[in-house]
């Protein structure tokens, strides 16, 4: 299959800015073969895009980006090709979202203790119904004038090791991979240079990880080649996408990563073999 795919896109159902309709417009303009909405801990954006598809549109692959806890790391794990109606997967997603909202409240409490006048309602308004992420808190802090910019929120308050940072109460890798497999999908380590999660590839492979995201704005050419070799060694599939969020300075634009569409064949084969063995 010639052409390109983008398997890592965010909507405003998590911390992206584009509505499902706006995202679909961008996908159409880029003439992609296939795409995946991979919102954080959430399938609502995927469902909304699916509802807008026409027969002429590129193929939409079910996707989601889970935050997974390993030691003190917040690892991102992408899941693809699962049954979006799987009950266990949807229950897990609900738990992930509750965890995020509770954590959002805790971050606001910490900020209040630091003397910042911010309410959870102000953050919720920016999140627009989505589960709370740090980007929403960062935007809220900038909006109320507590910091000069979005970036400054992370530098001063909510970046890791900063005073209002609260870790997420996440699932662990084994649990997440098991849930994804039981829903008939593949689990893929996202953007493996961020926090050097690539160092855990062997461990994750032992737990049943299926793939590694080698095309991502944060992965340079040398690392991409290195990860490709590691994927071959561990018999993993490779995936990629722009991680489009639409916020300034945040990763790529839709279709920016030039991910070859043939990678999707491997992904589908892998899903098939997971389903055959479950
Ligand atoms: P959360 O999943 O709620 O912890 O939010 C994580 C998101 O916050 C990441 O996907 C980044 O987009 C954003 N983020 C984390 N650290 C920074 C930073 N130092 N500067 C800007 N954005 C950041
Ligand atoms: Zn995000
Ligand atoms: Fe991520
Ligand atoms: Fe992402």
Short mmCIF file of C-alpha atoms and ligand atoms in Angstrom, two decimals:
data_model
loop_
_atom_site.label_atom_id
_atom_site.label_comp_id
_atom_site.label_asym_id
_atom_site.label_seq_id
_atom_site.Cartn_x
_atom_site.Cartn_y
_atom_site.Cartn_z
CA UNK A 1 0.00 0.00 0.00
CA UNK A 2 1.62 3.27 -1.07
CA UNK A 3 0.95 6.51 0.74
CA UNK A 4 1.06 7.67 4.31
CA UNK A 5 -0.76 7.27 7.59
CA UNK A 6 -0.86 9.24 10.84
CA UNK A 7 -1.63 7.09 13.87
CA UNK A 8 -1.21 9.68 16.60
CA UNK A 9 -3.71 12.54 16.60
CA UNK A 10 -5.41 14.35 19.48
CA UNK A 11 -8.76 16.14 19.58
CA UNK A 12 -10.33 18.48 22.10
CA UNK A 13 -11.79 15.40 23.79
CA UNK A 14 -8.37 15.14 25.44
CA UNK A 15 -5.81 17.94 25.32
CA UNK A 16 -5.82 18.80 21.62
CA UNK A 17 -7.48 21.93 20.27
CA UNK A 18 -9.17 20.59 17.13
CA UNK A 19 -12.75 19.39 17.25
CA UNK A 20 -13.35 16.01 15.61
CA UNK A 21 -14.75 17.79 12.53
CA UNK A 22 -11.74 20.10 12.27
CA UNK A 23 -9.35 17.19 12.67
CA UNK A 24 -11.14 15.20 9.97
CA UNK A 25 -10.87 18.19 7.62
CA UNK A 26 -7.10 18.28 8.12
CA UNK A 27 -6.85 14.53 7.54
CA UNK A 28 -8.81 14.92 4.30
CA UNK A 29 -6.53 17.71 3.11
CA UNK A 30 -3.43 15.61 3.75
CA UNK A 31 -4.82 12.74 1.71
CA UNK A 32 -3.76 10.11 4.18
CA UNK A 33 -4.52 6.43 3.58
CA UNK A 34 -5.48 5.85 7.20
CA UNK A 35 -5.39 7.62 10.54
CA UNK A 36 -5.96 7.06 14.24
CA UNK A 37 -7.31 9.44 16.83
CA UNK A 38 -5.26 8.50 19.89
CA UNK A 39 -6.62 10.77 22.59
CA UNK A 40 -5.34 10.40 26.15
CA UNK A 41 -7.36 7.85 28.11
CA UNK A 42 -10.46 8.54 26.02
CA UNK A 43 -12.45 7.17 23.06
CA UNK A 44 -15.02 9.95 22.70
CA UNK A 45 -13.01 11.84 20.08
CA UNK A 46 -12.54 8.64 18.11
CA UNK A 47 -16.29 7.95 18.25
CA UNK A 48 -17.14 11.49 17.17
CA UNK A 49 -14.78 11.30 14.16
CA UNK A 50 -16.17 7.89 13.25
CA UNK A 51 -19.66 9.36 13.19
CA UNK A 52 -18.54 11.96 10.64
CA UNK A 53 -16.85 9.60 8.17
CA UNK A 54 -18.10 9.19 4.62
CA UNK A 55 -17.27 6.37 2.19
CA UNK A 56 -14.53 8.44 0.54
CA UNK A 57 -12.62 9.10 3.74
CA UNK A 58 -9.36 7.49 4.82
CA UNK A 59 -9.64 4.45 7.07
CA UNK A 60 -10.02 5.28 10.77
CA UNK A 61 -8.19 2.90 13.12
CA UNK A 62 -9.48 2.67 16.73
CA UNK A 63 -6.83 4.23 18.98
CA UNK A 64 -6.16 5.56 22.46
CA UNK A 65 -3.06 6.76 24.37
CA UNK A 66 -2.81 5.40 27.89
CA UNK A 67 -0.66 6.89 30.64
CA UNK A 68 0.99 3.96 32.34
CA UNK A 69 2.92 3.98 35.61
CA UNK A 70 6.25 2.21 35.86
CA UNK A 71 8.39 3.09 38.87
CA UNK A 72 8.11 6.88 38.96
CA UNK A 73 7.74 7.11 35.19
CA UNK A 74 4.62 8.21 33.36
CA UNK A 75 4.93 6.06 30.24
CA UNK A 76 2.62 6.53 27.31
CA UNK A 77 1.27 3.43 25.66
CA UNK A 78 -0.75 3.57 22.47
CA UNK A 79 -3.42 0.98 21.75
CA UNK A 80 -4.74 0.29 18.26
CA UNK A 81 -7.17 -1.93 16.45
CA UNK A 82 -9.14 -3.03 19.50
CA UNK A 83 -12.91 -3.46 19.69
CA UNK A 84 -14.04 0.03 20.79
CA UNK A 85 -17.12 -1.47 22.47
CA UNK A 86 -15.16 -3.89 24.64
CA UNK A 87 -16.60 -3.55 28.15
CA UNK A 88 -13.38 -4.09 30.10
CA UNK A 89 -11.49 -1.54 28.00
CA UNK A 90 -14.25 1.03 28.47
CA UNK A 91 -14.30 0.46 32.23
CA UNK A 92 -10.55 0.98 32.33
CA UNK A 93 -10.93 4.22 30.40
CA UNK A 94 -13.54 5.43 32.86
CA UNK A 95 -11.16 4.75 35.72
CA UNK A 96 -8.35 6.56 33.93
CA UNK A 97 -10.61 9.59 33.51
CA UNK A 98 -11.73 9.60 37.15
CA UNK A 99 -8.07 9.43 38.18
CA UNK A 100 -7.27 12.41 35.97
CA UNK A 101 -10.12 14.52 37.33
CA UNK A 102 -9.21 13.79 40.95
CA UNK A 103 -5.63 14.66 40.18
CA UNK A 104 -6.72 17.90 38.52
CA UNK A 105 -8.47 18.87 41.76
CA UNK A 106 -5.33 18.06 43.75
CA UNK A 107 -3.18 20.23 41.49
CA UNK A 108 -5.56 23.15 41.94
CA UNK A 109 -5.42 22.64 45.74
CA UNK A 110 -1.62 22.73 45.63
CA UNK A 111 -1.69 25.88 43.51
CA UNK A 112 -4.09 27.49 46.00
CA UNK A 113 -1.71 26.60 48.82
CA UNK A 114 1.02 28.37 46.83
CA UNK A 115 -1.14 31.49 46.85
CA UNK A 116 -2.58 31.23 43.35
CA UNK A 117 -6.19 32.14 42.87
CA UNK A 118 -7.48 29.40 40.58
CA UNK A 119 -10.61 27.27 40.78
CA UNK A 120 -11.26 23.79 39.44
CA UNK A 121 -14.22 25.27 37.56
CA UNK A 122 -11.86 27.53 35.59
CA UNK A 123 -9.79 24.50 34.63
CA UNK A 124 -12.89 22.47 33.77
CA UNK A 125 -14.12 25.23 31.54
CA UNK A 126 -10.92 25.06 29.51
CA UNK A 127 -11.06 21.26 29.44
CA UNK A 128 -14.56 21.58 28.00
CA UNK A 129 -15.80 18.28 29.39
CA UNK A 130 -12.57 16.37 28.72
CA UNK A 131 -10.73 14.66 31.59
CA UNK A 132 -8.27 17.12 33.14
CA UNK A 133 -4.71 17.13 31.83
CA UNK A 134 -1.80 19.34 32.76
CA UNK A 135 -2.15 21.27 29.47
CA UNK A 136 -5.59 22.41 30.68
CA UNK A 137 -4.15 23.53 34.01
CA UNK A 138 -1.32 25.30 32.16
CA UNK A 139 -3.76 27.14 29.93
CA UNK A 140 -5.89 28.11 32.93
CA UNK A 141 -2.86 29.46 34.81
CA UNK A 142 -1.93 31.59 31.81
CA UNK A 143 -5.54 32.72 31.35
CA UNK A 144 -5.85 34.02 34.91
CA UNK A 145 -2.48 35.76 34.61
CA UNK A 146 -0.72 33.62 37.24
CA UNK A 147 2.07 32.91 34.71
CA UNK A 148 3.24 34.76 31.60
CA UNK A 149 2.75 31.77 29.28
CA UNK A 150 1.59 28.17 28.87
CA UNK A 151 5.21 26.97 29.00
CA UNK A 152 5.90 28.96 32.17
CA UNK A 153 3.18 26.99 33.97
CA UNK A 154 5.26 23.85 33.56
CA UNK A 155 8.55 25.56 34.38
CA UNK A 156 7.23 27.07 37.57
CA UNK A 157 4.39 24.92 38.88
CA UNK A 158 3.27 21.72 37.20
CA UNK A 159 6.33 20.28 35.45
CA UNK A 160 7.72 17.14 37.04
CA UNK A 161 9.45 17.98 40.35
CA UNK A 162 7.73 21.37 40.48
CA UNK A 163 5.65 22.25 43.57
CA UNK A 164 2.14 21.72 42.18
CA UNK A 165 2.96 18.58 40.20
CA UNK A 166 0.80 15.61 41.12
CA UNK A 167 1.54 12.20 39.60
CA UNK A 168 -1.30 10.25 38.04
CA UNK A 169 -2.66 7.13 39.70
CA UNK A 170 -2.19 5.02 36.63
CA UNK A 171 -2.44 1.39 35.67
CA UNK A 172 0.81 -0.53 35.38
CA UNK A 173 2.14 -1.84 32.03
CA UNK A 174 1.15 -5.49 32.53
CA UNK A 175 -2.44 -4.56 33.35
CA UNK A 176 -2.74 -2.15 30.45
CA UNK A 177 -1.30 -4.59 27.90
CA UNK A 178 -3.62 -7.35 29.16
CA UNK A 179 -6.71 -5.14 28.80
CA UNK A 180 -5.71 -4.05 25.30
CA UNK A 181 -5.07 -7.63 24.20
CA UNK A 182 -8.37 -8.86 25.59
CA UNK A 183 -10.06 -6.15 23.54
CA UNK A 184 -8.29 -7.52 20.44
CA UNK A 185 -5.83 -4.66 20.01
CA UNK A 186 -2.10 -4.05 20.03
CA UNK A 187 -0.11 -2.13 22.66
CA UNK A 188 2.66 0.15 21.40
CA UNK A 189 5.25 2.13 23.37
CA UNK A 190 4.72 5.80 22.43
CA UNK A 191 7.49 8.35 21.71
CA UNK A 192 10.25 6.27 23.36
CA UNK A 193 12.84 9.03 23.67
CA UNK A 194 10.64 11.04 26.04
CA UNK A 195 11.87 10.05 29.52
CA UNK A 196 14.00 7.38 27.77
CA UNK A 197 11.25 4.80 28.07
CA UNK A 198 13.09 2.89 25.32
CA UNK A 199 15.30 1.60 28.15
CA UNK A 200 12.34 -0.50 29.28
CA UNK A 201 11.64 -2.05 25.89
CA UNK A 202 12.93 -5.50 26.81
CA UNK A 203 10.90 -5.58 30.03
CA UNK A 204 7.76 -4.40 28.20
CA UNK A 205 8.28 -6.95 25.44
CA UNK A 206 8.36 -9.62 28.13
CA UNK A 207 4.94 -8.40 29.25
CA UNK A 208 3.54 -8.76 25.74
CA UNK A 209 4.14 -5.32 24.22
CA UNK A 210 3.48 -5.42 20.48
CA UNK A 211 5.21 -2.41 19.05
CA UNK A 212 7.18 0.78 19.31
CA UNK A 213 6.42 4.21 17.87
CA UNK A 214 9.46 5.09 15.78
CA UNK A 215 8.01 7.96 13.71
CA UNK A 216 7.33 10.87 16.05
CA UNK A 217 8.46 14.51 16.06
CA UNK A 218 10.55 13.80 19.16
CA UNK A 219 12.45 10.90 17.55
CA UNK A 220 15.37 11.93 15.32
CA UNK A 221 16.64 9.89 12.36
CA UNK A 222 19.46 8.19 14.25
CA UNK A 223 17.15 7.06 17.04
CA UNK A 224 14.54 5.95 14.56
CA UNK A 225 17.06 3.63 12.94
CA UNK A 226 18.20 2.37 16.31
CA UNK A 227 14.63 1.67 17.43
CA UNK A 228 13.88 -0.04 14.12
CA UNK A 229 16.68 -2.49 14.83
CA UNK A 230 15.45 -3.04 18.37
CA UNK A 231 11.96 -3.69 17.02
CA UNK A 232 13.37 -6.33 14.68
CA UNK A 233 15.30 -7.95 17.48
CA UNK A 234 12.24 -8.14 19.74
CA UNK A 235 9.82 -8.95 16.89
CA UNK A 236 7.80 -5.79 17.45
CA UNK A 237 5.78 -3.83 14.95
CA UNK A 238 6.62 -0.16 14.35
CA UNK A 239 4.14 2.70 14.15
CA UNK A 240 4.14 6.47 14.01
CA UNK A 241 2.30 9.73 13.84
CA UNK A 242 2.52 13.46 14.32
CA UNK A 243 1.11 13.62 17.89
CA UNK A 244 -0.82 16.61 16.62
CA UNK A 245 -2.33 18.65 19.46
CA UNK A 246 -2.65 22.02 17.76
CA UNK A 247 -1.07 23.95 20.60
CA UNK A 248 1.89 26.08 19.72
CA UNK A 249 5.19 24.25 19.87
CA UNK A 250 3.52 20.95 20.62
CA UNK A 251 4.77 18.32 18.18
CA UNK A 252 3.73 18.02 14.55
CA UNK A 253 0.90 18.96 12.27
CA UNK A 254 -1.44 16.34 10.81
CA UNK A 255 0.49 14.07 8.44
CA UNK A 256 3.88 15.62 9.23
CA UNK A 257 5.65 12.34 10.00
CA UNK A 258 5.43 10.52 6.65
CA UNK A 259 4.63 7.16 8.15
CA UNK A 260 4.48 4.50 5.39
CA UNK A 261 1.03 2.95 5.05
CA UNK A 262 2.47 -0.58 4.85
CA UNK A 263 3.09 -0.45 8.60
CA UNK A 264 -0.66 -0.73 8.98
CA UNK A 265 -0.63 -4.18 7.35
CA UNK A 266 1.75 -5.40 10.06
CA UNK A 267 -0.45 -3.83 12.73
CA UNK A 268 -3.55 -5.57 11.42
CA UNK A 269 -1.75 -8.91 11.20
CA UNK A 270 -0.64 -8.49 14.78
CA UNK A 271 -4.21 -7.75 15.90
CA UNK A 272 -5.38 -10.85 14.09
CA UNK A 273 -2.86 -13.10 15.81
CA UNK A 274 -3.80 -11.60 19.20
CA UNK A 275 -7.45 -12.37 18.53
CA UNK A 276 -6.63 -15.88 17.42
CA UNK A 277 -4.77 -16.56 20.65
CA UNK A 278 -7.42 -15.13 22.98
P1 LIG B 1 -0.68 14.94 31.78
O1 LIG B 1 -0.93 13.69 30.96
O2 LIG B 1 -1.92 15.53 32.32
O3 LIG B 1 0.40 14.73 32.80
O4 LIG B 1 -0.12 16.04 30.76
C1 LIG B 1 0.99 15.70 30.01
C2 LIG B 1 1.10 16.65 28.85
O5 LIG B 1 1.56 17.91 29.32
C3 LIG B 1 2.14 16.17 27.88
O6 LIG B 1 1.56 15.39 26.85
C4 LIG B 1 2.70 17.44 27.33
O7 LIG B 1 1.99 17.80 26.20
C5 LIG B 1 2.43 18.48 28.37
N1 LIG B 1 3.70 18.82 29.02
C6 LIG B 1 4.36 18.11 29.95
N2 LIG B 1 5.48 18.74 30.33
C7 LIG B 1 5.53 19.89 29.61
C8 LIG B 1 6.45 20.97 29.54
N3 LIG B 1 7.55 21.01 30.29
N4 LIG B 1 6.17 21.98 28.68
C9 LIG B 1 5.06 21.96 27.93
N5 LIG B 1 4.17 20.96 27.93
C10 LIG B 1 4.39 19.93 28.75
ZN1 LIG B 2 -1.56 15.12 24.78
FE1 LIG B 3 2.18 10.99 24.69
FE1 LIG B 4 0.01 12.00 22.28
#
